[in-house]
Coordinates of C-alpha atoms in Angstrom, one line a residue:
X1 CA 0.0 0.0 0.0
X2 CA 2.8 2.4 0.9
X3 CA 4.6 1.4 -2.3
X4 CA 1.5 2.4 -4.3
X5 CA 1.2 5.7 -2.5
X6 CA 4.8 6.5 -3.2
X7 CA 4.4 5.6 -6.9
X8 CA 1.3 7.8 -7.1
X9 CA 3.1 10.6 -5.4
X10 CA 6.0 10.4 -7.8
X11 CA 3.7 10.2 -10.8
X12 CA 1.8 13.3 -9.5
X13 CA 5.1 15.1 -9.1
X14 CA 6.1 14.3 -12.7
X15 CA 2.7 15.4 -14.0
X16 CA 2.9 18.6 -12.0
X17 CA 6.4 19.1 -13.4
X18 CA 5.2 18.5 -16.9
X19 CA 2.4 21.0 -16.5
X20 CA 4.8 23.4 -14.7
X21 CA 6.9 24.0 -17.8
X22 CA 6.2 27.5 -19.0
X23 CA 4.3 27.2 -22.3
X24 CA 5.7 29.4 -25.1
X25 CA 3.6 29.8 -28.2
X26 CA 5.4 30.9 -31.3
X27 CA 3.9 32.0 -34.7
X28 CA 5.2 33.1 -38.1
X29 CA 3.2 34.9 -40.8
X30 CA 3.7 33.4 -44.2
X31 CA 1.9 32.6 -47.5
X32 CA 1.5 29.5 -49.6
X33 CA 2.9 30.5 -53.0
X34 CA 2.6 28.3 -56.1
X35 CA 5.1 25.5 -56.3
X36 CA 6.9 27.1 -59.2
X37 CA 7.5 30.4 -57.3
X38 CA 9.9 29.2 -54.6
X39 CA 11.9 32.4 -54.6
X40 CA 9.3 34.4 -52.6
X41 CA 10.8 35.0 -49.2
X42 CA 7.3 35.3 -47.7
X43 CA 6.4 31.8 -49.0
X44 CA 6.3 28.9 -46.6
X45 CA 8.3 26.8 -49.1
X46 CA 11.2 29.3 -48.8
X47 CA 11.0 30.2 -45.1
X48 CA 9.4 27.1 -43.7
X49 CA 12.4 24.8 -43.8
X50 CA 14.5 27.2 -41.7
X51 CA 11.6 28.0 -39.3
X52 CA 11.2 24.2 -38.7
X53 CA 14.9 23.9 -37.9
X54 CA 14.7 26.9 -35.6
X55 CA 11.8 25.4 -33.6
X56 CA 13.6 22.1 -33.6
X57 CA 16.6 23.8 -32.1
X58 CA 14.5 25.4 -29.3
X59 CA 12.9 22.1 -28.4
X60 CA 16.2 20.2 -28.4
X61 CA 18.2 22.8 -26.4
X62 CA 15.6 24.2 -24.0
X63 CA 12.8 21.5 -24.1
X64 CA 13.4 20.6 -20.5
X65 CA 12.8 24.2 -19.4
X66 CA 10.0 25.4 -21.7
X67 CA 7.1 23.8 -23.6
X68 CA 7.3 25.2 -27.1
X69 CA 4.7 25.2 -29.8
X70 CA 4.6 26.8 -33.2
X71 CA 2.0 27.8 -35.8
X72 CA 2.1 29.2 -39.3
X73 CA -0.4 32.0 -39.7
X74 CA -1.7 31.7 -43.2
X75 CA -4.7 30.8 -45.4
X76 CA -3.7 28.1 -47.9
X77 CA -6.6 29.0 -50.1
X78 CA -5.4 32.6 -50.5
X79 CA -1.8 32.5 -51.6
X80 CA -1.4 36.2 -52.7
X81 CA 0.7 38.6 -50.6
X82 CA -2.0 41.2 -51.1
X83 CA -4.4 38.9 -49.2
X84 CA -1.9 38.5 -46.5
X85 CA -1.6 42.2 -46.2
X86 CA -5.4 42.4 -45.5
X87 CA -5.5 39.4 -43.1
X88 CA -2.3 39.4 -41.2
X89 CA -3.7 41.3 -38.2
X90 CA -6.7 39.0 -38.1
X91 CA -4.4 35.9 -38.1
X92 CA -2.3 37.5 -35.3
X93 CA -5.4 38.3 -33.2
X94 CA -6.8 34.8 -33.7
X95 CA -3.5 33.3 -32.6
X96 CA -3.2 35.6 -29.6
X97 CA -6.7 34.8 -28.2
X98 CA -6.3 31.1 -28.8
X99 CA -3.2 31.2 -26.6
X100 CA -4.3 33.5 -23.8
X101 CA -3.3 30.8 -21.3
X102 CA 0.3 30.6 -22.7
X103 CA 3.1 32.0 -20.4
X104 CA 4.8 33.7 -23.3
X105 CA 4.1 34.5 -26.9
X106 CA 6.3 35.7 -29.8
X107 CA 6.0 36.4 -33.5
X108 CA 9.2 35.3 -35.2
X109 CA 8.7 36.1 -38.9
X110 CA 10.2 37.6 -42.0
X111 CA 8.7 41.1 -41.4
X112 CA 8.7 42.2 -45.0
X113 CA 6.9 45.4 -45.9
X114 CA 3.7 43.4 -46.7
X115 CA 3.7 41.9 -43.2
X116 CA 4.4 45.0 -41.1
X117 CA 0.7 45.5 -40.4
X118 CA 1.3 43.1 -37.5
X119 CA 3.4 45.8 -35.9
X120 CA 0.5 47.7 -34.2
X121 CA -1.0 44.5 -32.9
X122 CA 2.3 43.2 -31.3
X123 CA 2.9 46.6 -29.8
X124 CA -0.5 46.9 -28.3
X125 CA -0.3 43.4 -26.8
X126 CA 3.4 43.9 -25.8
X127 CA 4.4 40.7 -27.8
X128 CA 7.9 40.2 -29.0
X129 CA 8.3 40.6 -32.8
X130 CA 11.5 39.2 -34.4
X131 CA 12.3 39.9 -38.0
X132 CA 14.7 38.0 -40.2
X133 CA 14.3 39.5 -43.7
X134 CA 12.7 43.0 -43.5
X135 CA 13.8 45.8 -41.4
X136 CA 12.6 46.5 -37.8
X137 CA 9.8 49.0 -38.2
X138 CA 11.1 52.3 -36.6
X139 CA 9.0 55.4 -37.0
X140 CA 10.6 58.9 -37.2
X141 CA 9.3 59.8 -33.7
X142 CA 9.6 56.6 -31.7
X143 CA 11.4 53.2 -31.7
X144 CA 9.6 49.9 -31.3
X145 CA 11.4 48.4 -28.4
X146 CA 9.5 45.1 -28.6
X147 CA 11.1 44.4 -32.0
X148 CA 14.5 43.0 -33.0
X149 CA 15.8 42.2 -36.4
X150 CA 18.5 39.9 -37.9
X151 CA 18.1 40.9 -41.5
X152 CA 21.5 41.2 -43.3
X153 CA 20.1 44.2 -45.2
X154 CA 19.3 46.5 -42.3
X155 CA 17.7 49.8 -43.3
X156 CA 18.6 51.7 -40.1
X157 CA 22.3 51.1 -40.8
X158 CA 21.9 52.2 -44.4
X159 CA 20.1 55.4 -43.4
X160 CA 22.8 56.3 -40.9
X161 CA 25.5 55.7 -43.5
X162 CA 23.8 57.8 -46.1
X163 CA 23.1 60.6 -43.6
X164 CA 26.7 60.6 -42.4
X165 CA 27.9 60.6 -46.0
X166 CA 25.6 63.5 -46.9
X167 CA 26.6 65.6 -43.9
X168 CA 30.3 64.9 -44.4
X169 CA 30.1 66.5 -47.9
X170 CA 27.5 69.1 -46.9
X171 CA 24.9 67.7 -49.3
X172 CA 21.5 68.9 -47.9
X173 CA 19.4 68.9 -51.0
X174 CA 18.9 65.4 -52.5
X175 CA 16.6 63.9 -55.1
X176 CA 15.2 60.4 -55.9
X177 CA 14.9 59.5 -59.6
X178 CA 12.0 57.1 -59.3
X179 CA 10.9 54.7 -62.1
X180 CA 7.3 54.2 -60.9
X181 CA 6.4 51.0 -62.9
X182 CA 9.6 49.2 -61.9
X183 CA 9.9 50.2 -58.3
X184 CA 6.9 48.1 -57.3
X185 CA 8.8 44.9 -58.0
X186 CA 12.1 46.0 -56.4
X187 CA 11.9 45.6 -52.6
X188 CA 15.2 47.5 -51.9
X189 CA 14.3 50.5 -53.9
X190 CA 10.7 50.5 -52.7
X191 CA 11.7 50.3 -49.0
X192 CA 14.4 52.9 -49.1
X193 CA 12.3 55.4 -51.1
X194 CA 9.7 55.1 -48.4
X195 CA 12.4 55.6 -45.7
X196 CA 13.6 58.7 -47.5
X197 CA 10.1 60.1 -47.7
X198 CA 9.4 59.3 -44.0
X199 CA 12.7 60.2 -42.3
X200 CA 14.0 63.2 -44.3
X201 CA 12.4 66.6 -44.7
X202 CA 12.6 67.4 -41.0
X203 CA 10.4 64.5 -39.8
X204 CA 13.1 62.6 -38.1
X205 CA 15.1 64.6 -35.5
X206 CA 18.1 62.3 -35.8
X207 CA 18.3 62.9 -39.6
X208 CA 17.7 66.7 -39.7
X209 CA 18.9 69.2 -42.3
X210 CA 18.2 67.0 -45.3
X211 CA 15.6 68.0 -47.9
X212 CA 14.4 65.1 -50.1
X213 CA 12.5 65.5 -53.4
X214 CA 11.0 62.9 -55.7
X215 CA 11.4 63.1 -59.5
X216 CA 9.3 60.4 -61.0
X217 CA 9.1 59.0 -64.5
X218 CA 7.9 56.0 -66.5
X219 CA 10.7 54.1 -68.3
X220 CA 8.1 52.3 -70.4
X221 CA 7.5 55.5 -72.2
X222 CA 11.1 55.5 -73.5
X223 CA 14.0 58.0 -73.5
X224 CA 11.9 61.2 -74.0
X225 CA 10.4 60.5 -70.5
X226 CA 13.9 59.9 -69.1
X227 CA 15.2 63.1 -70.7
X228 CA 12.3 65.1 -69.2
X229 CA 13.1 63.7 -65.7
X230 CA 16.8 64.4 -66.0
X231 CA 16.2 68.0 -67.1
X232 CA 14.0 68.4 -64.0
X233 CA 16.9 67.2 -61.9
X234 CA 19.0 70.2 -63.1
X235 CA 16.5 72.4 -61.3
X236 CA 16.3 70.2 -58.2
X237 CA 19.6 68.6 -57.0
X238 CA 23.0 67.3 -58.0
X239 CA 22.8 64.4 -55.5
X240 CA 20.6 61.7 -57.0
X241 CA 19.5 58.3 -55.7
X242 CA 18.2 55.9 -58.3
X243 CA 15.1 53.9 -57.3
X244 CA 13.9 51.3 -59.8
X245 CA 15.3 48.3 -61.5
X246 CA 18.6 47.5 -63.1
X247 CA 17.1 48.3 -66.5
X248 CA 16.0 51.7 -65.1
X249 CA 19.6 52.5 -63.9
X250 CA 21.3 51.6 -67.2
X251 CA 18.7 53.4 -69.3
X252 CA 19.5 56.5 -67.3
X253 CA 23.3 56.1 -67.1
X254 CA 24.5 53.9 -70.0
X255 CA 27.0 55.6 -72.2
X256 CA 25.9 56.1 -75.8
X257 CA 29.5 55.8 -77.2
X258 CA 29.4 52.1 -76.4
X259 CA 28.5 49.4 -78.8
X260 CA 24.8 48.7 -79.0
X261 CA 23.8 45.1 -78.8
X262 CA 22.0 43.6 -81.8
X263 CA 20.7 40.2 -80.8
X264 CA 23.7 38.3 -79.6
X265 CA 26.3 40.4 -81.4
X266 CA 27.6 44.0 -81.3
X267 CA 27.4 46.7 -84.0
X268 CA 30.9 46.8 -85.7
X269 CA 32.0 47.4 -89.2
X270 CA 32.0 43.8 -90.5
X271 CA 30.5 42.5 -93.7
X272 CA 28.3 40.0 -91.9
X273 CA 26.4 42.8 -90.2
X274 CA 25.5 44.4 -93.4
X275 CA 23.2 41.4 -94.1
X276 CA 20.9 43.1 -91.6
X277 CA 21.2 46.8 -92.7
X278 CA 17.8 47.8 -91.4
X279 CA 18.4 46.6 -87.8
X280 CA 21.9 48.1 -87.9
X281 CA 20.6 51.5 -88.9
X282 CA 17.8 51.3 -86.4
X283 CA 20.3 50.6 -83.7
X284 CA 22.3 53.7 -84.7
X285 CA 19.1 55.7 -84.8
X286 CA 18.3 54.5 -81.3
X287 CA 21.8 55.4 -80.1
X288 CA 21.5 58.9 -81.5
X289 CA 17.9 59.5 -80.2
X290 CA 18.3 58.3 -76.6
X291 CA 18.9 61.1 -74.1
X292 CA 20.7 59.7 -71.2
X293 CA 22.5 61.5 -68.4
X294 CA 25.7 61.0 -70.4
X295 CA 24.4 62.8 -73.5
X296 CA 22.9 65.5 -71.4
X297 CA 26.4 66.2 -69.8
X298 CA 25.4 65.0 -66.4
X299 CA 28.2 62.4 -66.0
X300 CA 31.1 64.8 -66.1
X301 CA 31.4 64.9 -62.3
X302 CA 29.0 67.7 -61.6
X303 CA 26.3 65.2 -60.4
X304 CA 26.6 62.1 -58.3
X305 CA 24.2 59.1 -58.8
X306 CA 23.8 56.6 -56.0
X307 CA 22.6 53.1 -56.5
X308 CA 21.6 50.8 -53.7
X309 CA 22.6 47.1 -54.1
X310 CA 22.2 44.1 -51.8
X311 CA 25.6 42.5 -51.8
X312 CA 28.5 42.9 -54.1
X313 CA 31.2 41.4 -51.8
X314 CA 31.2 38.2 -49.8
X315 CA 29.2 35.1 -50.4
X316 CA 26.9 35.0 -53.4
X317 CA 24.8 32.0 -52.3
X318 CA 21.5 33.7 -53.1
X319 CA 22.7 35.1 -56.4
X320 CA 21.3 38.6 -55.5
X321 CA 24.7 40.0 -56.2
X322 CA 24.8 42.5 -59.1
X323 CA 21.0 42.1 -59.5
X324 CA 20.8 45.8 -60.4
X325 CA 23.3 45.2 -63.2
X326 CA 21.2 42.6 -65.1
X327 CA 19.0 44.4 -67.6
X328 CA 17.5 42.3 -70.3
X329 CA 17.3 38.6 -71.1
X330 CA 20.0 37.1 -73.3
X331 CA 17.5 36.5 -76.0
X332 CA 16.1 40.0 -75.9
X333 CA 16.5 41.6 -79.3
X334 CA 16.0 45.2 -78.1
X335 CA 18.9 47.6 -78.6
X336 CA 19.3 48.1 -74.9
X337 CA 22.5 46.1 -73.9
X338 CA 22.0 43.1 -71.7
X339 CA 25.0 44.2 -69.7
X340 CA 26.0 47.8 -69.9
X341 CA 28.6 50.2 -68.6
X342 CA 27.6 52.2 -65.6
X343 CA 28.8 55.8 -65.5
X344 CA 31.9 56.8 -63.5
X345 CA 29.7 59.4 -61.9
X346 CA 27.8 56.6 -60.0
X347 CA 28.5 55.2 -56.5
X348 CA 27.1 51.8 -55.6
X349 CA 26.2 51.4 -51.9
X350 CA 25.9 47.8 -50.7
X351 CA 26.1 45.6 -47.6
X352 CA 29.0 43.4 -46.6
X353 CA 28.0 39.9 -45.9
X354 CA 28.2 38.9 -42.2
X355 CA 28.9 35.4 -43.3
X356 CA 32.1 36.1 -45.3
X357 CA 32.6 33.8 -48.3
X358 CA 30.1 31.3 -46.9
X359 CA 32.6 28.5 -46.9
X360 CA 33.0 28.1 -43.1
X361 CA 32.0 24.7 -41.8
X362 CA 29.1 25.8 -39.6
X363 CA 27.5 27.7 -42.6
X364 CA 28.1 24.7 -44.9
X365 CA 26.5 22.3 -42.3
X366 CA 23.5 24.6 -41.8
X367 CA 23.0 25.0 -45.5
X368 CA 22.9 21.2 -45.9
X369 CA 20.4 20.9 -43.1
X370 CA 18.2 23.5 -44.7
X371 CA 18.3 21.8 -48.1
X372 CA 17.4 18.4 -46.5
X373 CA 14.5 19.9 -44.5
X374 CA 13.2 21.6 -47.6
X375 CA 13.1 18.4 -49.5
X376 CA 11.7 16.3 -46.6
X377 CA 9.0 18.7 -45.2
X378 CA 8.1 20.8 -48.3
X379 CA 9.1 18.7 -51.3
X380 CA 11.0 21.6 -52.8
X381 CA 14.5 22.7 -53.6
X382 CA 15.9 26.3 -53.7
X383 CA 16.2 27.1 -57.4
X384 CA 19.0 29.7 -56.9
X385 CA 20.7 28.4 -53.8
X386 CA 20.0 29.0 -50.1
X387 CA 19.6 32.7 -49.5
X388 CA 21.5 34.5 -46.7
X389 CA 18.1 35.4 -45.2
X390 CA 17.7 31.7 -44.3
X391 CA 20.8 31.8 -42.0
X392 CA 19.4 35.0 -40.4
X393 CA 16.1 33.3 -39.8
X394 CA 17.8 30.4 -38.0
X395 CA 19.9 32.8 -36.0
X396 CA 16.7 34.6 -34.9
X397 CA 15.5 31.5 -33.1
X398 CA 18.9 30.8 -31.6
X399 CA 19.1 34.3 -30.1
X400 CA 15.5 34.2 -28.9
X401 CA 16.2 30.9 -27.1
X402 CA 19.3 32.3 -25.5
X403 CA 17.6 35.4 -24.2
X404 CA 14.4 33.6 -23.1
X405 CA 16.5 31.0 -21.1
X406 CA 18.8 33.6 -19.6
X407 CA 16.1 36.0 -18.4
X408 CA 13.9 33.1 -17.0
X409 CA 16.9 31.7 -15.1
X410 CA 17.6 35.1 -13.6
X411 CA 14.1 36.4 -12.9
X412 CA 12.0 33.3 -12.7
X413 CA 9.4 34.7 -15.1
X414 CA 8.7 35.2 -18.8
X415 CA 9.5 38.8 -19.7
X416 CA 7.2 40.9 -21.9
X417 CA 8.1 41.7 -25.5
X418 CA 9.4 45.2 -24.6
X419 CA 11.6 43.7 -21.8
X420 CA 13.0 41.0 -24.0
X421 CA 13.6 43.4 -26.9
X422 CA 15.5 45.7 -24.5
X423 CA 17.7 42.9 -23.2
X424 CA 18.6 41.9 -26.8
X425 CA 19.6 45.4 -27.6
X426 CA 21.6 45.9 -24.4
X427 CA 23.3 42.5 -25.0
X428 CA 24.8 44.1 -28.1
X429 CA 26.8 41.2 -29.5
X430 CA 26.0 37.5 -29.7
X431 CA 28.6 34.8 -30.5
X432 CA 26.9 32.2 -32.7
X433 CA 28.2 29.2 -34.5
X434 CA 27.4 31.1 -37.8
X435 CA 29.4 34.1 -36.6
X436 CA 28.9 37.3 -34.7
X437 CA 25.6 39.1 -34.6
X438 CA 25.6 42.7 -33.3
X439 CA 22.7 44.9 -32.7
X440 CA 22.3 48.7 -33.1
X441 CA 20.4 50.9 -30.6
X442 CA 17.4 50.6 -33.0
X443 CA 17.3 46.8 -32.6
X444 CA 18.6 45.9 -36.0
X445 CA 21.7 44.0 -37.0
X446 CA 24.8 46.0 -37.5
X447 CA 26.3 45.3 -40.9
X448 CA 29.3 47.1 -42.5
X449 CA 28.6 48.9 -45.7
X450 CA 30.7 50.0 -48.7
X451 CA 30.6 52.5 -51.5
X452 CA 32.2 51.7 -54.8
X453 CA 33.3 53.8 -57.8
X454 CA 34.5 52.7 -61.2
X455 CA 38.3 52.8 -61.7
X456 CA 38.7 54.5 -65.1
X457 CA 41.9 52.6 -65.7
X458 CA 40.5 49.1 -65.3
X459 CA 36.8 49.7 -65.8
X460 CA 36.1 47.7 -62.6
X461 CA 34.4 48.8 -59.4
X462 CA 36.8 49.5 -56.5
X463 CA 36.1 50.1 -52.8
X464 CA 36.2 53.8 -52.0
X465 CA 34.1 54.1 -48.9
X466 CA 33.8 51.8 -45.9
X467 CA 31.3 52.4 -43.1
X468 CA 31.5 50.8 -39.6
X469 CA 28.1 51.1 -37.9
X470 CA 29.6 50.4 -34.5
X471 CA 31.9 53.4 -34.6
X472 CA 29.9 55.4 -37.0
X473 CA 33.0 56.2 -39.0
X474 CA 33.3 56.5 -42.8
X475 CA 36.8 55.8 -44.1
X476 CA 38.2 56.4 -47.6
X477 CA 39.8 53.2 -48.8
X478 CA 41.0 54.8 -52.0
X479 CA 41.4 58.3 -53.4
X480 CA 37.9 59.2 -54.6
X481 CA 39.0 62.4 -56.2
X482 CA 41.4 60.5 -58.5
X483 CA 38.6 58.3 -59.8
X484 CA 35.9 61.0 -60.1
X485 CA 35.3 62.4 -63.6
X486 CA 36.9 65.8 -63.9
X487 CA 38.6 65.4 -60.5
X488 CA 36.3 67.9 -58.9
X489 CA 35.1 65.9 -55.8
X490 CA 32.7 66.3 -54.2
X491 CA 30.0 67.8 -56.4
X492 CA 28.5 71.0 -54.9
X493 CA 25.3 71.1 -53.0
X494 CA 23.7 73.9 -55.1
X495 CA 21.5 72.6 -58.0
X496 CA 22.8 73.2 -61.5
X497 CA 20.1 75.8 -62.1
X498 CA 20.6 77.4 -58.7
X499 CA 18.5 77.3 -55.6
X500 CA 15.9 79.4 -57.2
X501 CA 16.1 77.7 -60.6
X502 CA 17.1 80.9 -62.4
X503 CA 20.6 80.0 -63.6
X504 CA 19.5 77.9 -66.5
X505 CA 18.8 78.9 -70.1
X506 CA 15.3 80.1 -70.9
X507 CA 12.8 78.0 -72.6
X508 CA 13.3 79.6 -76.0
X509 CA 17.0 78.8 -76.0
X510 CA 16.2 75.3 -74.9
X511 CA 13.8 74.9 -77.8
X512 CA 16.4 76.2 -80.2
X513 CA 18.9 73.8 -78.8
X514 CA 16.5 70.9 -79.2
X515 CA 15.7 71.9 -82.8
X516 CA 19.4 72.1 -83.5
X517 CA 20.1 68.7 -82.0
X518 CA 17.1 67.2 -83.9
X519 CA 18.4 68.6 -87.2
X520 CA 21.9 67.3 -86.6
X521 CA 20.6 63.9 -85.6
X522 CA 18.4 63.7 -88.7
X523 CA 21.2 64.7 -90.9
X524 CA 23.5 62.1 -89.4
X525 CA 20.8 59.4 -89.7
X526 CA 20.3 60.2 -93.4
X527 CA 24.0 60.1 -94.1
X528 CA 24.4 56.8 -92.2
X529 CA 21.5 55.3 -94.1
X530 CA 23.0 56.2 -97.4
X531 CA 26.4 55.0 -96.4
X532 CA 25.0 51.8 -95.0
X533 CA 23.0 50.9 -98.2
X534 CA 26.0 51.8 -100.3
X535 CA 28.2 49.4 -98.4
X536 CA 25.5 46.7 -98.6
X537 CA 25.4 47.1 -102.3
X538 CA 29.2 47.1 -102.5
X539 CA 29.5 43.9 -100.5
X540 CA 26.7 42.1 -102.3
X541 CA 27.8 43.1 -105.9
X542 CA 29.5 40.2 -107.6
X543 CA 32.7 40.6 -109.7
X544 CA 32.2 42.4 -113.1
X545 CA 33.0 39.4 -115.3
X546 CA 30.2 37.4 -113.8
X547 CA 27.7 39.6 -115.7
X548 CA 29.3 38.7 -119.2
X549 CA 30.1 35.0 -118.8
X550 CA 28.4 34.4 -122.2
X551 CA 30.8 36.7 -124.2
X552 CA 33.7 34.9 -125.8
X553 CA 37.0 36.7 -125.5
X554 CA 38.8 37.5 -128.8
X555 CA 42.1 36.3 -127.2
X556 CA 40.5 33.0 -126.5
X557 CA 39.4 32.7 -130.1
X558 CA 42.9 33.4 -131.5
X559 CA 44.3 30.8 -129.1
X560 CA 41.8 28.3 -130.3
X561 CA 42.5 29.1 -133.9

């Protein structure tokens, strides 16, 4: 009898201990994209394998301390991101009220622009929000202390770099050249244009003195639309940020003196090309007609064009590197080059990968585990390699587990979202198997950034600016002035037409110049057409004696006689 009572008591203690484990409910917002579209970072096929590994890590390492559960917030019948934008707060509210008995809740998700509607809900309920792809939502007037972000493309670091760069050169008037149809599909351009609009113009006390102006255009309307936008820039600013696609950038900056692509070849003076005279002439007409920044005299060093890129140095596992550089498909027969030369008057700002070359053993092992989980749980493979954001997602769960366990051991309770977020920021740096992860005061990952300029001697990009977010210092890794066209670095702050727009030519003179340019262009086109058809006729004309093969030569007759 006593033995039975002891066994019952021990069983009761074990049950009590089992129920005594604090219950932690986790959730991720995601969508079910079509199987063919496995590159969408919001899709469960892309993020799910890493999230599964993250939850598995928490259960394996801290399963004896906490009782973890995880749920994907999604509607499989509505795969579109637009639907997620409408429903994400409803998903979050449903999850929250289903788990009111949980000891702790956290949303660990990608936090792309489309999913940031969850921000107000998590803030109102003081729930921790972790981000692995998008930036931590920080408004101009307040920070969201309940958030932390592991994204390798942190916007807060970029904004601080850009601001420090502007102030160092006394550039206070800047403009964004925005290709409206293309920016919708470019998350980097879309996000930073929104940041510029929100944080500059005196709205953000920490980024004061900067005045930002949008100059919009539609690249689908061709070069006249680009020319119009560029002429507007002369009355606006000399400091220009390009927001759009790679095609947008090269349509604005490509040099007209380069060879123009025709199919898979280039326009050169070879007989083979004269078999296609019409296309050759049309390519030359296109070259003469396009009004790029180069033809308008805006690439001589008096203007500076900034392009924002994801990653040009470090590992290229996600093949995002140089995405802005790719313009058209290899089979595209348009005269726009598939790979063009970007002006020397452009500076490319990009992020340095926190994972180096991606060849370290921990990274290789994690990549293999992600690939295996994707095949096993989601029957999919990553079509372009495992993206860096996948490593950041896994790190998000690792850091969350470290902080949750540390604070619970120290305080004996589960801290609120604001308290956990504050601890993460104050912790500053975490040493993980995948590398170091440091946080800024805004709760985002600290990633070094670089600015690159074309070396005129080699035609290759070279590092010229290096920004350390920890120290806030910008160092010149090369002599910018020696690379800059004209050698007059930096360009002045005052717009080309003056602060009041009264230093430029009047409209009548502009019209005369346009008429003169049009006349010259037409004349050159006519001469080129005549010259081209003459050459075609010359190369196609057979030898003279082939027209008189039937005439017998008198010399031949005498020889025969």
